[in-house]
């Protein structure tokens, strides 16, 4: 069964959108399995830039079927806005299908996300404030509203009255806020339901059929391994499972269907929001990488924190995702830096070496990175298309990442364009 998974290895924004866009040209189906409009995937396709949050990054190909699986949380206004915007640019969304089990992000989720963050003060997670955490909380509490309910006016009204009333109590009694107008929300969401109803279809069944028919299926990850609710830097994580295992529950496909797992990393590291980051740079080199690499959130515009490549994280990503190959993007951004550092291990306060990623952030916060230093390069590599064309220092840097990560590097990104890839 030719099914491939693409996941982020670091803290998101590794360039997954670009990789999906490239692989989608050889795929029949692209399926999103988790996250919501906290994701921001940028694609430079035939000279145009697209920023997608909920639509699978295969949508730019007219022949590719795009599915949103049951593990995704959907803000209907955002999704419809994306459909309208991309349709206006001549891209059809007719091949989009949405699983009826997927949960809906409601206005109270967005309000509560903001209130919770504000309440945490300096300890805030730095969420995207898109209501993602509160929506997954309701799913786990078994009070969430799902797409099939959104698209059924009777169920929608009942659910909004039942759940919304409790949320309004929370908002007014606990937070001292104005309650939300449930009738207004019902009218608004009924309209969304009407428009989204034609897209509803059982994604587990559709994906299974595609696999049975021998079609190429690509599973598109959002966020990244260290933002995983279980395996990431908890509590500075998102509320879903971006690791490859999340694909199975988020689409309704068993693990035996998957035969390739590609991890996407940057040639350095970035993260948005709070939480520990051992290789973070606070100097001019960090500022240069941020400026040259345009490291500002696709979705929120927030400046991304920047640091050196961390091979402890890469090894962890290889293990917890079962990676069969690694793709390293944005090597071009490092051009002009005379010495490149790679973290190969952590040193704990008592002088011990840690070569595997610790479970608790309290331990991670005390870790100091142990660096290897490699010679930098100054050439413009954006026109290179094979490993052999890369300058020697680049090849040595990539070989070192491959060796320390413990996974073959199959592609290296040298620019945002889909053609700007060196393939091994
Ligand atoms: P995603 O969330 O993983 O899809 O990544 P984002 O789209 O949020 O962030 C990656 C950014 O880097 C986007 O602006 C891409 O266009 C850009 N990008 C991807 N690969 C490369 C690369 O190899 N070189 C450069 N310079 N930019 C890249
Ligand atoms: P893509 O798919 C980078 C981060 C937020 C915050 C934490 C929790 O573009 O790689 P949330 O709103 O999910 O509750 O926020 O997760 N975060 C991302 N960081 N890329 C993303 O997605 C992210 N999605 C969430 O910044 O630190
Ligand atoms: Mg992104």
Tab-separated table of C-alpha atoms and ligand atoms in Angstrom:
chain	number	residue	atom	x	y	z
A	1	UNK	CA	0.000	0.000	0.000
A	2	UNK	CA	1.725	3.188	-1.144
A	3	UNK	CA	0.974	5.453	1.830
A	4	UNK	CA	3.410	8.139	2.969
A	5	UNK	CA	3.309	10.263	6.066
A	6	UNK	CA	4.972	13.684	6.310
A	7	UNK	CA	5.577	15.020	9.826
A	8	UNK	CA	7.411	17.926	11.418
A	9	UNK	CA	10.464	16.924	13.441
A	10	UNK	CA	10.959	20.123	15.480
A	11	UNK	CA	8.485	22.727	16.811
A	12	UNK	CA	6.549	23.204	13.563
A	13	UNK	CA	7.103	25.464	10.530
A	14	UNK	CA	9.753	23.134	9.087
A	15	UNK	CA	8.408	23.623	5.546
A	16	UNK	CA	5.928	20.730	5.539
A	17	UNK	CA	3.608	22.612	3.175
A	18	UNK	CA	6.325	22.863	0.536
A	19	UNK	CA	7.191	19.161	0.881
A	20	UNK	CA	3.527	18.138	0.601
A	21	UNK	CA	3.144	20.338	-2.464
A	22	UNK	CA	6.123	18.574	-4.060
A	23	UNK	CA	4.994	15.048	-3.164
A	24	UNK	CA	1.361	15.780	-4.053
A	25	UNK	CA	2.312	15.987	-7.721
A	26	UNK	CA	2.864	12.209	-7.519
A	27	UNK	CA	-0.090	11.478	-5.216
A	28	UNK	CA	-3.774	10.791	-5.710
A	29	UNK	CA	-4.947	11.756	-2.234
A	30	UNK	CA	-3.688	14.119	0.496
A	31	UNK	CA	-5.175	13.741	3.988
A	32	UNK	CA	-4.857	16.041	7.032
A	33	UNK	CA	-5.162	14.196	10.330
A	34	UNK	CA	-4.826	16.654	13.233
A	35	UNK	CA	-4.566	20.275	14.318
A	36	UNK	CA	-6.646	23.109	12.976
A	37	UNK	CA	-6.082	26.679	11.912
A	38	UNK	CA	-3.181	26.948	14.322
A	39	UNK	CA	-1.240	25.522	11.367
A	40	UNK	CA	0.132	27.798	8.673
A	41	UNK	CA	1.584	26.082	5.620
A	42	UNK	CA	3.183	28.320	2.994
A	43	UNK	CA	3.447	27.087	-0.562
A	44	UNK	CA	5.212	28.807	-3.429
A	45	UNK	CA	3.584	27.220	-6.452
A	46	UNK	CA	4.122	28.405	-10.032
A	47	UNK	CA	5.242	31.840	-8.867
A	48	UNK	CA	2.284	32.347	-6.515
A	49	UNK	CA	2.325	32.146	-2.718
A	50	UNK	CA	-0.473	30.357	-0.869
A	51	UNK	CA	-0.890	30.245	2.909
A	52	UNK	CA	-3.068	27.371	4.039
A	53	UNK	CA	-4.319	26.654	7.549
A	54	UNK	CA	-6.994	23.991	7.089
A	55	UNK	CA	-7.041	22.996	3.443
A	56	UNK	CA	-4.658	20.115	2.732
A	57	UNK	CA	-1.578	21.309	0.827
A	58	UNK	CA	-2.458	19.043	-2.133
A	59	UNK	CA	-5.353	21.322	-3.083
A	60	UNK	CA	-3.304	23.138	-5.739
A	61	UNK	CA	-3.356	20.058	-7.989
A	62	UNK	CA	-6.676	19.621	-9.790
A	63	UNK	CA	-6.330	15.831	-9.845
A	64	UNK	CA	-5.566	15.334	-6.153
A	65	UNK	CA	-8.374	14.434	-3.733
A	66	UNK	CA	-8.035	16.352	-0.462
A	67	UNK	CA	-9.458	14.998	2.778
A	68	UNK	CA	-9.764	16.473	6.262
A	69	UNK	CA	-9.758	13.585	8.719
A	70	UNK	CA	-11.638	13.035	11.985
A	71	UNK	CA	-8.696	14.234	14.129
A	72	UNK	CA	-8.758	17.788	12.742
A	73	UNK	CA	-10.583	20.603	14.547
A	74	UNK	CA	-12.373	22.898	12.120
A	75	UNK	CA	-13.148	26.564	12.419
A	76	UNK	CA	-15.890	26.688	9.757
A	77	UNK	CA	-15.532	30.410	9.043
A	78	UNK	CA	-11.797	29.989	8.456
A	79	UNK	CA	-12.295	26.943	6.256
A	80	UNK	CA	-14.988	28.640	4.164
A	81	UNK	CA	-12.829	31.764	3.921
A	82	UNK	CA	-9.967	29.628	2.657
A	83	UNK	CA	-12.202	27.817	0.173
A	84	UNK	CA	-13.550	31.153	-1.135
A	85	UNK	CA	-10.115	32.780	-1.341
A	86	UNK	CA	-8.493	29.891	-3.161
A	87	UNK	CA	-11.481	29.422	-5.483
A	88	UNK	CA	-11.206	33.119	-6.390
A	89	UNK	CA	-7.607	32.397	-7.426
A	90	UNK	CA	-8.809	29.725	-9.828
A	91	UNK	CA	-8.164	26.659	-7.625
A	92	UNK	CA	-11.089	24.267	-7.327
A	93	UNK	CA	-12.050	22.784	-3.942
A	94	UNK	CA	-14.522	20.314	-5.450
A	95	UNK	CA	-12.308	17.402	-4.464
A	96	UNK	CA	-12.350	18.335	-0.774
A	97	UNK	CA	-13.984	15.910	1.668
A	98	UNK	CA	-14.432	16.401	5.404
A	99	UNK	CA	-14.985	13.629	7.920
A	100	UNK	CA	-18.294	14.034	9.806
A	101	UNK	CA	-16.497	13.072	13.030
A	102	UNK	CA	-14.148	16.080	12.949
A	103	UNK	CA	-14.817	18.561	15.744
A	104	UNK	CA	-15.888	22.161	15.270
A	105	UNK	CA	-14.101	25.117	16.864
A	106	UNK	CA	-16.828	27.223	18.465
A	107	UNK	CA	-16.675	30.902	19.498
A	108	UNK	CA	-16.413	29.947	23.200
A	109	UNK	CA	-13.275	27.934	22.439
A	110	UNK	CA	-11.592	31.025	21.028
A	111	UNK	CA	-12.725	33.197	23.942
A	112	UNK	CA	-11.569	30.610	26.490
A	113	UNK	CA	-8.197	30.145	24.756
A	114	UNK	CA	-7.527	33.886	25.162
A	115	UNK	CA	-8.773	34.003	28.757
A	116	UNK	CA	-6.715	30.982	29.740
A	117	UNK	CA	-3.579	32.447	28.183
A	118	UNK	CA	-4.135	35.833	29.836
A	119	UNK	CA	-4.673	34.079	33.162
A	120	UNK	CA	-1.322	32.308	32.894
A	121	UNK	CA	0.551	35.612	32.653
A	122	UNK	CA	4.275	35.097	32.157
A	123	UNK	CA	3.753	31.320	32.111
A	124	UNK	CA	1.452	31.497	29.098
A	125	UNK	CA	1.909	28.815	26.467
A	126	UNK	CA	1.891	31.322	23.644
A	127	UNK	CA	-0.936	29.607	21.804
A	128	UNK	CA	-2.220	30.880	18.492
A	129	UNK	CA	-5.432	31.864	20.371
A	130	UNK	CA	-7.480	30.047	17.754
A	131	UNK	CA	-9.424	27.956	20.296
A	132	UNK	CA	-7.544	24.760	19.479
A	133	UNK	CA	-6.831	23.608	23.066
A	134	UNK	CA	-10.369	24.272	24.378
A	135	UNK	CA	-11.864	22.477	21.345
A	136	UNK	CA	-9.772	19.353	21.979
A	137	UNK	CA	-10.650	19.665	25.710
A	138	UNK	CA	-14.338	19.431	24.840
A	139	UNK	CA	-13.665	16.492	22.559
A	140	UNK	CA	-11.953	14.647	25.427
A	141	UNK	CA	-14.739	15.664	27.816
A	142	UNK	CA	-17.215	14.264	25.252
A	143	UNK	CA	-19.187	17.486	24.923
A	144	UNK	CA	-17.721	18.655	21.600
A	145	UNK	CA	-19.716	19.540	18.540
A	146	UNK	CA	-18.845	17.526	15.452
A	147	UNK	CA	-19.156	18.323	11.751
A	148	UNK	CA	-22.183	16.066	11.274
A	149	UNK	CA	-23.978	18.040	14.001
A	150	UNK	CA	-22.958	21.351	12.423
A	151	UNK	CA	-24.618	20.182	9.224
A	152	UNK	CA	-27.876	19.091	10.893
A	153	UNK	CA	-29.868	22.186	12.019
A	154	UNK	CA	-31.833	20.306	14.700
A	155	UNK	CA	-28.779	18.724	16.299
A	156	UNK	CA	-26.879	22.003	15.977
A	157	UNK	CA	-29.534	23.979	17.860
A	158	UNK	CA	-29.776	21.360	20.619
A	159	UNK	CA	-26.024	21.135	21.039
A	160	UNK	CA	-25.440	24.888	21.067
A	161	UNK	CA	-28.152	25.345	23.670
A	162	UNK	CA	-26.838	22.526	25.877
A	163	UNK	CA	-23.108	23.171	25.663
A	164	UNK	CA	-23.280	26.927	25.057
A	165	UNK	CA	-25.355	27.461	28.190
A	166	UNK	CA	-22.672	25.746	30.287
A	167	UNK	CA	-19.922	27.721	28.568
A	168	UNK	CA	-21.780	30.963	29.230
A	169	UNK	CA	-21.992	30.043	32.914
A	170	UNK	CA	-18.242	29.514	32.912
A	171	UNK	CA	-17.647	32.793	31.105
A	172	UNK	CA	-19.877	34.885	33.358
A	173	UNK	CA	-19.504	33.125	36.739
A	174	UNK	CA	-15.813	32.245	36.632
A	175	UNK	CA	-14.294	34.813	34.292
A	176	UNK	CA	-16.805	37.640	34.867
A	177	UNK	CA	-17.269	38.129	31.096
A	178	UNK	CA	-20.280	38.900	28.969
A	179	UNK	CA	-22.050	35.673	27.955
A	180	UNK	CA	-22.138	34.836	24.252
A	181	UNK	CA	-25.347	35.259	22.246
A	182	UNK	CA	-26.301	31.643	21.550
A	183	UNK	CA	-29.079	32.523	19.092
A	184	UNK	CA	-26.721	34.613	17.038
A	185	UNK	CA	-24.158	31.785	17.072
A	186	UNK	CA	-26.829	29.274	16.043
A	187	UNK	CA	-27.903	31.386	13.066
A	188	UNK	CA	-24.302	31.943	11.999
A	189	UNK	CA	-23.290	28.290	12.332
A	190	UNK	CA	-26.427	27.057	10.550
A	191	UNK	CA	-25.219	28.958	7.494
A	192	UNK	CA	-21.752	27.384	7.786
A	193	UNK	CA	-23.361	23.957	8.079
A	194	UNK	CA	-25.409	24.529	4.923
A	195	UNK	CA	-22.314	25.442	2.944
A	196	UNK	CA	-20.103	22.673	4.314
A	197	UNK	CA	-22.658	19.840	4.120
A	198	UNK	CA	-21.772	18.879	0.506
A	199	UNK	CA	-18.192	18.190	1.574
A	200	UNK	CA	-19.049	15.672	4.328
A	201	UNK	CA	-17.927	12.120	3.658
A	202	UNK	CA	-16.404	9.288	5.660
A	203	UNK	CA	-12.672	9.975	5.245
A	204	UNK	CA	-11.637	6.676	6.831
A	205	UNK	CA	-13.709	4.824	4.231
A	206	UNK	CA	-12.567	7.006	1.313
A	207	UNK	CA	-8.899	6.621	2.296
A	208	UNK	CA	-9.302	2.874	2.714
A	209	UNK	CA	-10.911	2.622	-0.739
A	210	UNK	CA	-8.089	4.683	-2.248
A	211	UNK	CA	-5.515	2.356	-0.665
A	212	UNK	CA	-7.414	-0.719	-1.875
A	213	UNK	CA	-7.370	0.727	-5.395
A	214	UNK	CA	-3.583	1.072	-5.197
A	215	UNK	CA	-3.673	4.877	-5.183
A	216	UNK	CA	-0.875	6.967	-3.684
A	217	UNK	CA	-1.996	8.450	-0.393
A	218	UNK	CA	-0.094	11.194	1.388
A	219	UNK	CA	-0.805	12.064	5.022
A	220	UNK	CA	-0.012	15.692	5.816
A	221	UNK	CA	1.145	16.476	9.332
A	222	UNK	CA	0.627	19.831	10.989
A	223	UNK	CA	2.730	21.240	13.862
A	224	UNK	CA	5.727	19.112	14.859
A	225	UNK	CA	7.013	16.331	17.104
A	226	UNK	CA	7.946	18.609	20.017
A	227	UNK	CA	4.481	20.173	19.970
A	228	UNK	CA	2.902	16.726	20.408
A	229	UNK	CA	0.528	16.573	23.376
A	230	UNK	CA	2.121	13.361	24.656
A	231	UNK	CA	5.671	13.393	23.311
A	232	UNK	CA	6.413	17.113	23.104
A	233	UNK	CA	7.678	19.693	25.579
A	234	UNK	CA	4.544	19.506	27.741
A	235	UNK	CA	2.814	21.792	28.698
A	236	UNK	CA	4.288	23.994	25.930
A	237	UNK	CA	2.644	21.912	23.249
A	238	UNK	CA	-0.455	21.882	21.109
A	239	UNK	CA	-3.447	19.716	22.035
A	240	UNK	CA	-3.202	17.079	19.311
A	241	UNK	CA	-0.759	14.365	18.202
A	242	UNK	CA	1.423	15.605	15.319
A	243	UNK	CA	3.660	12.499	15.476
A	244	UNK	CA	3.185	9.833	12.823
A	245	UNK	CA	1.088	7.667	15.163
A	246	UNK	CA	-1.490	10.466	15.240
A	247	UNK	CA	-2.202	9.848	11.572
A	248	UNK	CA	-3.924	6.542	12.326
A	249	UNK	CA	-6.410	7.852	14.874
A	250	UNK	CA	-6.798	11.148	13.036
A	251	UNK	CA	-7.877	9.503	9.783
A	252	UNK	CA	-9.211	6.076	10.754
A	253	UNK	CA	-6.491	4.081	9.002
A	254	UNK	CA	-4.486	1.291	10.634
A	255	UNK	CA	-0.675	1.453	10.990
A	256	UNK	CA	-0.148	-1.422	8.548
A	257	UNK	CA	-1.289	0.867	5.723
A	258	UNK	CA	1.726	3.156	6.128
A	259	UNK	CA	5.011	2.244	4.513
A	260	UNK	CA	6.991	5.480	4.495
A	261	UNK	CA	7.384	8.205	7.116
A	262	UNK	CA	9.225	11.359	6.111
A	263	UNK	CA	10.293	13.852	8.743
A	264	UNK	CA	10.787	17.502	7.831
A	265	UNK	CA	13.306	19.627	9.725
A	266	UNK	CA	15.007	22.934	9.142
A	267	UNK	CA	18.796	23.163	8.857
A	268	UNK	CA	18.494	25.098	12.131
A	269	UNK	CA	15.685	25.225	14.710
A	270	UNK	CA	12.787	27.608	15.321
A	271	UNK	CA	9.892	27.756	17.717
A	272	UNK	CA	6.966	30.137	18.271
A	273	UNK	CA	5.466	30.575	21.709
A	274	UNK	CA	6.871	29.725	25.132
A	275	UNK	CA	8.826	26.782	26.511
A	276	UNK	CA	12.408	25.530	26.704
A	277	UNK	CA	14.669	25.669	23.645
A	278	UNK	CA	18.221	24.475	24.432
A	279	UNK	CA	19.968	25.762	21.291
A	280	UNK	CA	18.202	29.137	21.179
A	281	UNK	CA	20.334	32.038	19.929
A	282	UNK	CA	20.052	35.503	21.426
A	283	UNK	CA	22.868	37.079	19.427
A	284	UNK	CA	23.443	38.608	16.010
A	285	UNK	CA	23.649	35.185	14.348
A	286	UNK	CA	20.124	34.437	15.586
A	287	UNK	CA	18.856	37.809	14.318
A	288	UNK	CA	20.499	37.224	10.949
A	289	UNK	CA	18.905	33.780	10.562
A	290	UNK	CA	15.503	35.243	11.539
A	291	UNK	CA	15.819	38.049	8.983
A	292	UNK	CA	17.332	36.035	6.134
A	293	UNK	CA	14.955	33.103	6.723
A	294	UNK	CA	11.888	35.396	7.185
A	295	UNK	CA	11.178	33.613	10.442
A	296	UNK	CA	7.849	35.192	11.281
A	297	UNK	CA	4.683	33.119	11.868
A	298	UNK	CA	2.719	32.314	8.687
A	299	UNK	CA	-0.505	32.700	10.592
A	300	UNK	CA	0.072	35.075	13.463
A	301	UNK	CA	3.080	37.084	12.205
A	302	UNK	CA	4.902	36.515	15.514
A	303	UNK	CA	8.732	36.507	15.302
A	304	UNK	CA	9.996	32.940	15.632
A	305	UNK	CA	12.677	32.099	18.180
A	306	UNK	CA	15.776	30.829	16.367
A	307	UNK	CA	18.591	28.410	17.304
A	308	UNK	CA	21.145	25.926	16.000
A	309	UNK	CA	20.212	22.493	14.665
A	310	UNK	CA	19.658	20.098	17.550
A	311	UNK	CA	20.565	16.490	16.723
A	312	UNK	CA	19.178	15.271	20.079
A	313	UNK	CA	15.775	16.469	18.873
A	314	UNK	CA	16.336	14.978	15.412
A	315	UNK	CA	17.211	11.554	16.900
A	316	UNK	CA	14.122	11.756	19.082
A	317	UNK	CA	12.036	12.595	16.005
A	318	UNK	CA	13.510	9.638	14.135
A	319	UNK	CA	12.570	7.320	17.006
A	320	UNK	CA	9.083	8.473	17.966
A	321	UNK	CA	7.912	8.838	14.368
A	322	UNK	CA	9.704	5.797	12.964
A	323	UNK	CA	11.192	7.971	10.219
A	324	UNK	CA	12.307	6.290	7.034
A	325	UNK	CA	13.784	9.507	5.649
A	326	UNK	CA	14.591	13.060	6.670
A	327	UNK	CA	14.122	16.235	4.617
A	328	UNK	CA	16.164	19.274	5.649
A	329	UNK	CA	14.839	22.665	4.510
A	330	UNK	CA	16.294	26.163	4.459
A	331	UNK	CA	19.945	25.262	4.149
A	332	UNK	CA	20.220	28.383	1.945
A	333	UNK	CA	19.402	30.558	4.963
A	334	UNK	CA	22.689	29.575	6.624
A	335	UNK	CA	24.833	30.943	3.789
A	336	UNK	CA	27.277	33.577	5.027
A	337	UNK	CA	27.628	32.265	8.585
A	338	UNK	CA	31.300	31.422	9.061
A	339	UNK	CA	30.917	28.629	11.651
A	340	UNK	CA	27.885	26.367	11.962
A	341	UNK	CA	27.090	24.687	15.267
A	342	UNK	CA	25.156	21.455	15.768
A	343	UNK	CA	24.038	20.261	19.193
A	344	UNK	CA	25.022	16.614	19.534
A	345	UNK	CA	24.180	16.035	23.228
A	346	UNK	CA	23.036	17.865	26.356
A	347	UNK	CA	25.070	18.362	29.493
A	348	UNK	CA	23.123	18.249	32.742
A	349	UNK	CA	23.934	20.439	35.739
A	350	UNK	CA	25.908	17.653	37.392
A	351	UNK	CA	28.075	17.288	34.309
A	352	UNK	CA	26.395	14.199	32.857
A	353	UNK	CA	25.917	13.803	29.127
A	354	UNK	CA	22.400	13.193	27.848
A	355	UNK	CA	22.079	11.898	24.334
A	356	UNK	CA	18.349	11.304	24.384
A	357	UNK	CA	15.639	13.907	24.769
A	358	UNK	CA	14.387	14.236	28.361
A	359	UNK	CA	10.727	13.748	29.263
A	360	UNK	CA	10.332	16.668	31.691
A	361	UNK	CA	10.796	20.302	30.711
A	362	UNK	CA	12.231	20.995	34.175
A	363	UNK	CA	15.132	18.736	33.193
A	364	UNK	CA	15.349	20.156	29.667
A	365	UNK	CA	15.519	23.696	31.055
A	366	UNK	CA	18.680	22.753	32.952
A	367	UNK	CA	20.368	21.130	29.946
A	368	UNK	CA	23.200	22.910	28.199
A	369	UNK	CA	23.848	22.048	24.563
A	370	UNK	CA	27.116	20.350	23.637
A	371	UNK	CA	28.141	21.649	20.229
A	372	UNK	CA	30.141	20.364	17.319
A	373	UNK	CA	31.447	23.124	15.067
A	374	UNK	CA	31.548	22.857	11.297
A	375	UNK	CA	32.821	25.238	8.650
A	376	UNK	CA	30.133	27.440	7.109
A	377	UNK	CA	29.670	28.389	3.465
A	378	UNK	CA	29.091	31.671	1.684
A	379	UNK	CA	27.892	30.618	-1.764
A	380	UNK	CA	24.370	31.247	-3.032
A	381	UNK	CA	23.036	27.678	-3.152
A	382	UNK	CA	19.463	28.502	-4.181
A	383	UNK	CA	20.131	27.256	-7.732
A	384	UNK	CA	21.545	23.852	-6.707
A	385	UNK	CA	19.382	20.844	-7.583
A	386	UNK	CA	21.528	17.848	-6.621
A	387	UNK	CA	23.688	17.020	-3.612
A	388	UNK	CA	26.710	16.965	-5.912
A	389	UNK	CA	26.123	20.613	-6.908
A	390	UNK	CA	26.219	21.792	-3.282
A	391	UNK	CA	29.493	23.314	-2.047
A	392	UNK	CA	31.675	20.953	-0.058
A	393	UNK	CA	30.936	22.627	3.309
A	394	UNK	CA	27.192	22.120	2.689
A	395	UNK	CA	27.665	18.464	1.854
A	396	UNK	CA	29.752	17.977	4.983
A	397	UNK	CA	27.156	19.771	7.104
A	398	UNK	CA	24.358	17.583	5.699
A	399	UNK	CA	26.447	14.428	6.142
A	400	UNK	CA	27.020	15.401	9.779
A	401	UNK	CA	23.292	15.982	10.374
A	402	UNK	CA	22.534	12.628	8.781
A	403	UNK	CA	25.074	10.822	10.947
A	404	UNK	CA	24.047	12.500	14.215
A	405	UNK	CA	20.306	12.222	13.504
A	406	UNK	CA	20.639	8.576	12.512
A	407	UNK	CA	18.409	8.764	9.442
A	408	UNK	CA	19.068	9.168	5.704
A	409	UNK	CA	18.567	12.713	4.437
A	410	UNK	CA	16.686	12.335	1.172
A	411	UNK	CA	16.099	15.964	0.185
A	412	UNK	CA	17.594	19.327	1.057
A	413	UNK	CA	15.655	22.571	0.584
A	414	UNK	CA	17.543	25.548	-0.845
A	415	UNK	CA	14.636	27.954	-1.344
A	416	UNK	CA	10.858	28.279	-0.912
A	417	UNK	CA	10.014	27.204	-4.475
A	418	UNK	CA	8.917	23.634	-5.120
A	419	UNK	CA	11.776	23.178	-7.561
A	420	UNK	CA	14.330	24.432	-5.032
A	421	UNK	CA	15.177	21.005	-3.698
A	422	UNK	CA	18.362	18.976	-3.891
A	423	UNK	CA	17.381	15.340	-4.206
A	424	UNK	CA	19.737	12.534	-3.311
B	1	LIG	P1	5.085	24.501	7.612
B	1	LIG	O1	4.158	25.024	8.650
B	1	LIG	O2	5.908	23.357	8.091
B	1	LIG	O3	4.390	24.208	6.309
B	1	LIG	O4	6.126	25.681	7.312
B	1	LIG	P2	5.776	27.235	7.125
B	1	LIG	O5	5.164	27.428	5.791
B	1	LIG	O6	5.046	27.781	8.297
B	1	LIG	O7	7.225	27.877	7.207
B	1	LIG	C1	8.236	27.536	6.323
B	1	LIG	C2	8.654	28.800	5.548
B	1	LIG	O8	9.889	28.566	4.914
B	1	LIG	C3	7.704	29.170	4.438
B	1	LIG	O9	7.692	30.567	4.297
B	1	LIG	C4	8.300	28.491	3.206
B	1	LIG	O10	7.973	29.157	1.993
B	1	LIG	C5	9.767	28.645	3.506
B	1	LIG	N1	10.637	27.569	2.990
B	1	LIG	C6	10.400	26.233	2.932
B	1	LIG	N2	11.502	25.584	2.510
B	1	LIG	C7	12.457	26.522	2.307
B	1	LIG	C8	13.838	26.455	1.917
B	1	LIG	O11	14.400	25.401	1.668
B	1	LIG	N3	14.491	27.657	1.833
B	1	LIG	C9	13.891	28.853	2.118
B	1	LIG	N4	14.626	29.955	2.029
B	1	LIG	N5	12.606	28.932	2.498
B	1	LIG	C10	11.898	27.789	2.603
B	2	LIG	P1	2.527	24.372	11.510
B	2	LIG	O1	1.578	23.300	11.026
B	2	LIG	C1	4.514	26.365	14.843
B	2	LIG	C2	2.420	26.350	18.687
B	2	LIG	C3	1.965	27.704	19.226
B	2	LIG	C4	2.116	27.444	20.706
B	2	LIG	C5	1.676	25.982	20.843
B	2	LIG	C6	0.232	25.808	21.270
B	2	LIG	O2	2.447	25.633	10.726
B	2	LIG	O3	3.893	23.843	11.683
B	2	LIG	P2	-2.060	26.098	19.962
B	2	LIG	O4	-2.679	27.302	19.307
B	2	LIG	O5	-1.836	24.955	19.045
B	2	LIG	O6	-2.789	25.688	21.200
B	2	LIG	O7	-0.603	26.599	20.456
B	2	LIG	O8	1.863	25.393	19.571
B	2	LIG	N1	1.953	26.013	17.325
B	2	LIG	C7	2.738	26.057	16.237
B	2	LIG	N2	4.013	26.477	16.082
B	2	LIG	N3	3.847	25.846	13.789
B	2	LIG	C8	2.581	25.409	13.935
B	2	LIG	O9	1.912	24.767	12.945
B	2	LIG	C9	1.952	25.537	15.186
B	2	LIG	N4	0.726	25.233	15.673
B	2	LIG	C10	0.761	25.500	16.972
B	2	LIG	O10	2.802	28.735	18.773
B	2	LIG	O11	3.476	27.511	21.071
B	3	LIG	MG1	3.727	26.812	9.661
